[in-house]
PDB file of C-alpha atoms in Angstrom:
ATOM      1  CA  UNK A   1     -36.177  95.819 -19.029  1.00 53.00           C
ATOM      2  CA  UNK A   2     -33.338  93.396 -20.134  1.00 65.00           C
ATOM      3  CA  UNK A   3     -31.416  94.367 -23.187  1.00 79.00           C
ATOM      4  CA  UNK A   4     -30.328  92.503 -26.537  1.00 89.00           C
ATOM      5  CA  UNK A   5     -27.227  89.793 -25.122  1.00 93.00           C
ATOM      6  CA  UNK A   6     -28.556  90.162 -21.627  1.00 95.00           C
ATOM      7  CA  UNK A   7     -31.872  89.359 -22.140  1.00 96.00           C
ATOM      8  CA  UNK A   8     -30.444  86.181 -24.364  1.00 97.00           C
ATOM      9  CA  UNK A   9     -28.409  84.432 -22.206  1.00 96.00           C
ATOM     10  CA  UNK A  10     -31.059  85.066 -19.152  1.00 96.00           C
ATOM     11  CA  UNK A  11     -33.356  82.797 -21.264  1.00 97.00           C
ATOM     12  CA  UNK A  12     -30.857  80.697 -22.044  1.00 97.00           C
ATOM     13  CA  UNK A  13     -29.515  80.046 -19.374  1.00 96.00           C
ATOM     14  CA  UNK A  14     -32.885  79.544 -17.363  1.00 96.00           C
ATOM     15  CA  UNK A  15     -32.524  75.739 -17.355  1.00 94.00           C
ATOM     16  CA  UNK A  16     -29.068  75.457 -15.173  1.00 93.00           C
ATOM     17  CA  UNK A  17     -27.826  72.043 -13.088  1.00 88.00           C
ATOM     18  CA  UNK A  18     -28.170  72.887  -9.681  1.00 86.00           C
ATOM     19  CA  UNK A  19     -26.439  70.393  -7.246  1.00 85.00           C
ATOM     20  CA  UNK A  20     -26.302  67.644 -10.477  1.00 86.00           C
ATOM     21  CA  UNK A  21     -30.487  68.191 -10.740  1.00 91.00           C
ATOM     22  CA  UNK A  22     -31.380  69.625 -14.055  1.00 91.00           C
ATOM     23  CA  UNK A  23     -33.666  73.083 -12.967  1.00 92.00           C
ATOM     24  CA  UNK A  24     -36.083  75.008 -15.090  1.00 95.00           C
ATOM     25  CA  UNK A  25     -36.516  78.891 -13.921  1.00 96.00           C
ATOM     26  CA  UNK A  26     -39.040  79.636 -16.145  1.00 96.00           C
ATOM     27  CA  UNK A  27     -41.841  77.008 -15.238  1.00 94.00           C
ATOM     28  CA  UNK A  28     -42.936  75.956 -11.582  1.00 85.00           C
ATOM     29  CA  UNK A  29     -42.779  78.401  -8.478  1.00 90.00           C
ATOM     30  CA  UNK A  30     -41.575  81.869  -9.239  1.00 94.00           C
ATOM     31  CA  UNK A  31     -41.878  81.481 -12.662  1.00 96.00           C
ATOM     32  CA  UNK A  32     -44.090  84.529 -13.192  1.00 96.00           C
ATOM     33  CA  UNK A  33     -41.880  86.771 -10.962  1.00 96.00           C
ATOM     34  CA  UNK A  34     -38.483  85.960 -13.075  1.00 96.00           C
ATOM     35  CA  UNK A  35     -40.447  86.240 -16.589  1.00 96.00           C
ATOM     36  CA  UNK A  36     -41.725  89.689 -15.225  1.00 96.00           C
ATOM     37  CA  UNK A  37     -37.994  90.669 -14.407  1.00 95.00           C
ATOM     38  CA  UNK A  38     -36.868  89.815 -17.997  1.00 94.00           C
ATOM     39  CA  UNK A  39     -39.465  92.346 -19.173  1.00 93.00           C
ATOM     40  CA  UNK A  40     -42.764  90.254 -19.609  1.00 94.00           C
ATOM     41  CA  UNK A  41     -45.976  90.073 -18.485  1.00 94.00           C
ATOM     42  CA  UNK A  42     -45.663  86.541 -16.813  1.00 94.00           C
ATOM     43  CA  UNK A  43     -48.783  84.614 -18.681  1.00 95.00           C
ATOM     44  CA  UNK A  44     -48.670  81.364 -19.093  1.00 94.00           C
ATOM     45  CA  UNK A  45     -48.700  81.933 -22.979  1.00 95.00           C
ATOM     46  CA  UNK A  46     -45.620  84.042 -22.673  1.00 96.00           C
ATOM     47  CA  UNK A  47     -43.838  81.323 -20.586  1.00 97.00           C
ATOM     48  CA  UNK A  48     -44.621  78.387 -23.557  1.00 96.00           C
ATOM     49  CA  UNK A  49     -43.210  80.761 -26.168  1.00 96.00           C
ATOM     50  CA  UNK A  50     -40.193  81.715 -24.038  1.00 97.00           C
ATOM     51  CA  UNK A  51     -39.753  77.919 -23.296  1.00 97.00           C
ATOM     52  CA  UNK A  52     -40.064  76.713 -26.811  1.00 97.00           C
ATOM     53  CA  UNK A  53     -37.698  79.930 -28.084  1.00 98.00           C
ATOM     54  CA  UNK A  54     -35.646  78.817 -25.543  1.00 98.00           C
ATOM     55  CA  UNK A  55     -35.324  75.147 -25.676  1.00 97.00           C
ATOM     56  CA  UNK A  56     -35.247  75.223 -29.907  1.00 98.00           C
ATOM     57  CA  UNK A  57     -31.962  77.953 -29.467  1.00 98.00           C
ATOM     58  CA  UNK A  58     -30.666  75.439 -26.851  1.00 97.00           C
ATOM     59  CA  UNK A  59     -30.847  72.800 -29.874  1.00 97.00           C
ATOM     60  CA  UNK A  60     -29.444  74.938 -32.431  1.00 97.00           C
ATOM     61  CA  UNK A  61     -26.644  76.349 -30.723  1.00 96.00           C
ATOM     62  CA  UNK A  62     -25.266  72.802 -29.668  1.00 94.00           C
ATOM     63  CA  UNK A  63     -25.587  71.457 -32.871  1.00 93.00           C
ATOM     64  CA  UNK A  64     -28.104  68.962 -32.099  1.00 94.00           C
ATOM     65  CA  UNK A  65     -30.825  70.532 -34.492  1.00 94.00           C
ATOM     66  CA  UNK A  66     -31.479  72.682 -37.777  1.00 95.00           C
ATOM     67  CA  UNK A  67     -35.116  73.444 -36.780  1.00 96.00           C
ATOM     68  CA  UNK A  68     -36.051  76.961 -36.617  1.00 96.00           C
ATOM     69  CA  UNK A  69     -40.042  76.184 -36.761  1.00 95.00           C
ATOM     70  CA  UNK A  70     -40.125  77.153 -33.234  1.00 95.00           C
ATOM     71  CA  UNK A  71     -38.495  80.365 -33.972  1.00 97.00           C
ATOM     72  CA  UNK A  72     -40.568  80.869 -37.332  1.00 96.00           C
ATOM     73  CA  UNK A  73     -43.702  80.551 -34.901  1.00 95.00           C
ATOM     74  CA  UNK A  74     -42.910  82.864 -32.575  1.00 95.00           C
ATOM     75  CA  UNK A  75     -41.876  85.742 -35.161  1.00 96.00           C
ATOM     76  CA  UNK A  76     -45.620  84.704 -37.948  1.00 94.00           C
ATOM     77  CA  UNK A  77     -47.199  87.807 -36.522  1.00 92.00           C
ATOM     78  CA  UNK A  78     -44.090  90.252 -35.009  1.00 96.00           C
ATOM     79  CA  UNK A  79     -42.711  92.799 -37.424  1.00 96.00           C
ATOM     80  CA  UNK A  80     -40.342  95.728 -36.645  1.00 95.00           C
ATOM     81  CA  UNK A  81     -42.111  99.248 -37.529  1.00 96.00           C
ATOM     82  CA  UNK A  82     -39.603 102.447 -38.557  1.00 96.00           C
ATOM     83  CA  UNK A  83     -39.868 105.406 -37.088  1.00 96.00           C
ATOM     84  CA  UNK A  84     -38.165 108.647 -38.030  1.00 97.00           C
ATOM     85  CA  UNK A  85     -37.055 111.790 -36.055  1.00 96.00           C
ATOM     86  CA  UNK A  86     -34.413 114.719 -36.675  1.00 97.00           C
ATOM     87  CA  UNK A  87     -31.687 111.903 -34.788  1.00 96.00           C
ATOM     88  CA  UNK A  88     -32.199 109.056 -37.259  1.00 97.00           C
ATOM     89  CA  UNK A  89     -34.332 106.051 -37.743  1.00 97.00           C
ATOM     90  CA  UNK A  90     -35.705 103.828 -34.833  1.00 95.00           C
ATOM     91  CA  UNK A  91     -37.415 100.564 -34.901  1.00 93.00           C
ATOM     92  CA  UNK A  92     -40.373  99.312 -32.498  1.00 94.00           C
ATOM     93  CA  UNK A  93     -41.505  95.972 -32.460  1.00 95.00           C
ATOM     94  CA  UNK A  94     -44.853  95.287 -32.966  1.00 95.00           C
ATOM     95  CA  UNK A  95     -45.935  91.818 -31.820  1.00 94.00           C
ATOM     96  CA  UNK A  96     -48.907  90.123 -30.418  1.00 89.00           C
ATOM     97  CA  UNK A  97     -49.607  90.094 -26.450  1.00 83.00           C
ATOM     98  CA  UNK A  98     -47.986  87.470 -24.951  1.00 89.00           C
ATOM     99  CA  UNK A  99     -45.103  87.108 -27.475  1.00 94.00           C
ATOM    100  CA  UNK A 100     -43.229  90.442 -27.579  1.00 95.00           C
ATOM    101  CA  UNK A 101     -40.748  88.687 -24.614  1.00 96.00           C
ATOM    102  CA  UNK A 102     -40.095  85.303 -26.936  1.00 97.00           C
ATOM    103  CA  UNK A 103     -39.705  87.657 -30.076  1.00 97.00           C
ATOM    104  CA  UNK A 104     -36.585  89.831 -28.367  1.00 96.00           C
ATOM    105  CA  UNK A 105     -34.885  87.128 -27.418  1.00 97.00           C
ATOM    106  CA  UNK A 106     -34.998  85.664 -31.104  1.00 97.00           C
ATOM    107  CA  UNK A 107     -34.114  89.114 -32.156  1.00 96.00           C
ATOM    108  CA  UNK A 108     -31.582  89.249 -30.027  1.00 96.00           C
ATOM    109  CA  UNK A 109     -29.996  85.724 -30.582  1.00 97.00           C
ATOM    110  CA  UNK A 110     -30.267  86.928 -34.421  1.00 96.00           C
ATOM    111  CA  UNK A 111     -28.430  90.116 -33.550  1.00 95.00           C
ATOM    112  CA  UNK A 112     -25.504  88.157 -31.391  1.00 95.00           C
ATOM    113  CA  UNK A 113     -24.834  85.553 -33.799  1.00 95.00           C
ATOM    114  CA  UNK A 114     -24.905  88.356 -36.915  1.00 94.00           C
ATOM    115  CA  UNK A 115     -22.456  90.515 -35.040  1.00 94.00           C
ATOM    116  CA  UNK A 116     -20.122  87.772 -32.947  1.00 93.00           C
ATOM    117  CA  UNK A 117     -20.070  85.121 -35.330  1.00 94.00           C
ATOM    118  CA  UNK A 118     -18.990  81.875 -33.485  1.00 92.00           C
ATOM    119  CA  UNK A 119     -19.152  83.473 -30.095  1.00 94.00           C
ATOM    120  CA  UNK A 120     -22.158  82.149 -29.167  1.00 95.00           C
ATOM    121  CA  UNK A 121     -21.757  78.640 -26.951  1.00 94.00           C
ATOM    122  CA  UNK A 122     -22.154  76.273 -24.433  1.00 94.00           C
ATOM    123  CA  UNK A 123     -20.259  75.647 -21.738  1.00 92.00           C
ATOM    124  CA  UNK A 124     -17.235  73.401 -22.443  1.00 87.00           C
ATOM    125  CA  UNK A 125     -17.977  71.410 -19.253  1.00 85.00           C
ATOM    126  CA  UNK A 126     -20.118  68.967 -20.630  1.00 82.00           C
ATOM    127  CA  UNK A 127     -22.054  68.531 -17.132  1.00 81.00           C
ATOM    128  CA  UNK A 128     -23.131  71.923 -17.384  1.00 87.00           C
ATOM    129  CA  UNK A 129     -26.446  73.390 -19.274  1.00 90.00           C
ATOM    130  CA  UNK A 130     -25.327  76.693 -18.921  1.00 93.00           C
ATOM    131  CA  UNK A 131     -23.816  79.556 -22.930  1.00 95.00           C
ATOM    132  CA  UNK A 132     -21.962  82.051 -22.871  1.00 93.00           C
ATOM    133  CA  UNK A 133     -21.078  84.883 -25.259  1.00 92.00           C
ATOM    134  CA  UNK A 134     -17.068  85.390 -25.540  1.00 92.00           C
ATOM    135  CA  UNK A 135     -16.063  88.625 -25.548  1.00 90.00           C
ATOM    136  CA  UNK A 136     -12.144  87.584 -25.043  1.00 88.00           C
ATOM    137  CA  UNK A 137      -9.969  89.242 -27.592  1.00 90.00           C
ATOM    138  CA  UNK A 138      -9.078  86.094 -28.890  1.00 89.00           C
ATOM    139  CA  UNK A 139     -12.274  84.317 -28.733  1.00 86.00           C
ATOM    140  CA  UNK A 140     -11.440  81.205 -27.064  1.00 84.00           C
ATOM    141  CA  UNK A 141     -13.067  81.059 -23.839  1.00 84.00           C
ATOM    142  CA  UNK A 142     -14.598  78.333 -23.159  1.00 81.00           C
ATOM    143  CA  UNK A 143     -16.701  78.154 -19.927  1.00 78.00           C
ATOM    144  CA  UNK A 144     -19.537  79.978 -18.700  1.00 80.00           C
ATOM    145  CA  UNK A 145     -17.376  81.073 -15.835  1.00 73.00           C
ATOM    146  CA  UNK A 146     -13.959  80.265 -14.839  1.00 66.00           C
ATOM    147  CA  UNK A 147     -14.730  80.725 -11.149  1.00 63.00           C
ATOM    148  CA  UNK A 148     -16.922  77.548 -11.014  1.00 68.00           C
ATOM    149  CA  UNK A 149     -16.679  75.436 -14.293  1.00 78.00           C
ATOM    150  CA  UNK A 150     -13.589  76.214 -15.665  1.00 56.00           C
ATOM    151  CA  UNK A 151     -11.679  75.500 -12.241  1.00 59.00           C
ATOM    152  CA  UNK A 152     -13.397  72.379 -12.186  1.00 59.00           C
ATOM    153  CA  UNK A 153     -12.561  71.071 -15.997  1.00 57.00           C
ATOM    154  CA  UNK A 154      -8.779  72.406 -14.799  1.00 60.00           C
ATOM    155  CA  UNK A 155      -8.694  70.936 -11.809  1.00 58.00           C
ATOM    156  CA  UNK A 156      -9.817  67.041 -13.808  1.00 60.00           C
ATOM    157  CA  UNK A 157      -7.233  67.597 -16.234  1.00 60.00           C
ATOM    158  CA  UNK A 158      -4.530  68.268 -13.356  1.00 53.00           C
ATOM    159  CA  UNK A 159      -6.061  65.335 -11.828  1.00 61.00           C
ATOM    160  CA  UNK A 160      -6.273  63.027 -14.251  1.00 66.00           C
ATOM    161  CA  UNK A 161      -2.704  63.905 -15.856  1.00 66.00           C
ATOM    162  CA  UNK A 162      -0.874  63.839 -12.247  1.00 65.00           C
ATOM    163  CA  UNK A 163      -2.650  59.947 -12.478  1.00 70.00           C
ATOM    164  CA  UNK A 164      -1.061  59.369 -15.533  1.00 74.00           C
ATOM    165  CA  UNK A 165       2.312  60.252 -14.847  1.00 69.00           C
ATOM    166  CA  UNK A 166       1.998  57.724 -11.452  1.00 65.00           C
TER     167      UNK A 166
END
C-alpha cells in the first residue's frame, strides 16, 4: 500500500503528456491493475471517485477553481475512528467500499498542504500535466524533474536568449 505524499502525487500525476498526447492511467486498459497497486480494489466506482478527487485537486492546486464539492463528496460518509493502546493513539479510517482509495488521497493532499504549505505544485513547464512536492531547503524548485522538464525549460531560455543577443 502507497503512503500519505506517495499515494498523492501517484493520483495526481496519473494524467501525464506522453509524446505531446494528453494520457489518463486511471481509465482505459490497465486501469484496474494500477488502481490495485495504489492500494484499491480496482471497481469502476473506485476509479470515478479517484478521477473526480483527482481531477477537482488538479483544479485547485493550479488555481483554476475553489470547488471542493468533489472532495466534500467523497469524504459525506468517511470518518477517522481513535484507537488507543499502551504506545499512544491511532486513527483508522472508516469509509464506504469503493471510496477508502479516493478518501486517502484527500487525506493525504489535506495532510501535505497542512504541513508544506506552498509546496504543493505543478510543473513550471507549462506543457507538462505533471506536481510535485518540493522538499528543497529553500523551496523553490520548480519542475517535476530536472532530468526531463527542467533541462528542457533551460535549454529554451538558453535558446531563446543566445537568439536575442544575435
Amino acid at each position: 500500500m502507497i503512503e500519505d505524499e506517495d499515494l498523492l502525487l501517484a493520483v495526481l500525476n496519473s494524467a501525464p503528456v506522453i509524446d505531446g498526447r494528453p494520457a489518463d492511467f486511471l481509465t482505459g486498459e490497465g486501469a484496474a491493475d494500477r488502481i490495485r497497486a495504489l492500494g484499491g480494489r480496482g471497481t469502476g466506482q473506485e476509479r470515478d471517485r479517484l478521477v473526480l478527487v483527482r481531477d477537482t485537486l488538479h483544479a485547485l492546486i493550479r488555481g483554476a477553481s475553489s470547488d471542493v464539492g468533489g472532495l466534500a463528496s467523497v469524504l459525506d460518509r468517511a470518518r477517522l475512528r481513535p484507537a488507543v493502546s499502551p504506545a499512544g493513539v491511532t486513527w483508522g479510517l472508516e469509509a464506504a467500499p469503493g471510496e477508502e482509495l479516493a478518501v486517502r488521497v484527500v487525506l493525504a493532499w489535506s495532510r501535505v498542504t497542512a504541513e508544506l504549505p506552498g509546496r504543493l505544485r505543478p510543473c513550471a513547464n507549462d506543457a507538462c500535466r505533471l506536481f510535485l512536492v518540493d522538499h528543497s531547503r529553500p523551496g523553490t524548485a520548480r519542475w517535476c524533474s530536472m532530468a526531463v522538464c527542467g533541462n528542457r525549460m533551460k535549454a529554451r531560455t538558453h535558446a531563446r536568449k543566445r537568439r536575442n543577443e544575435e
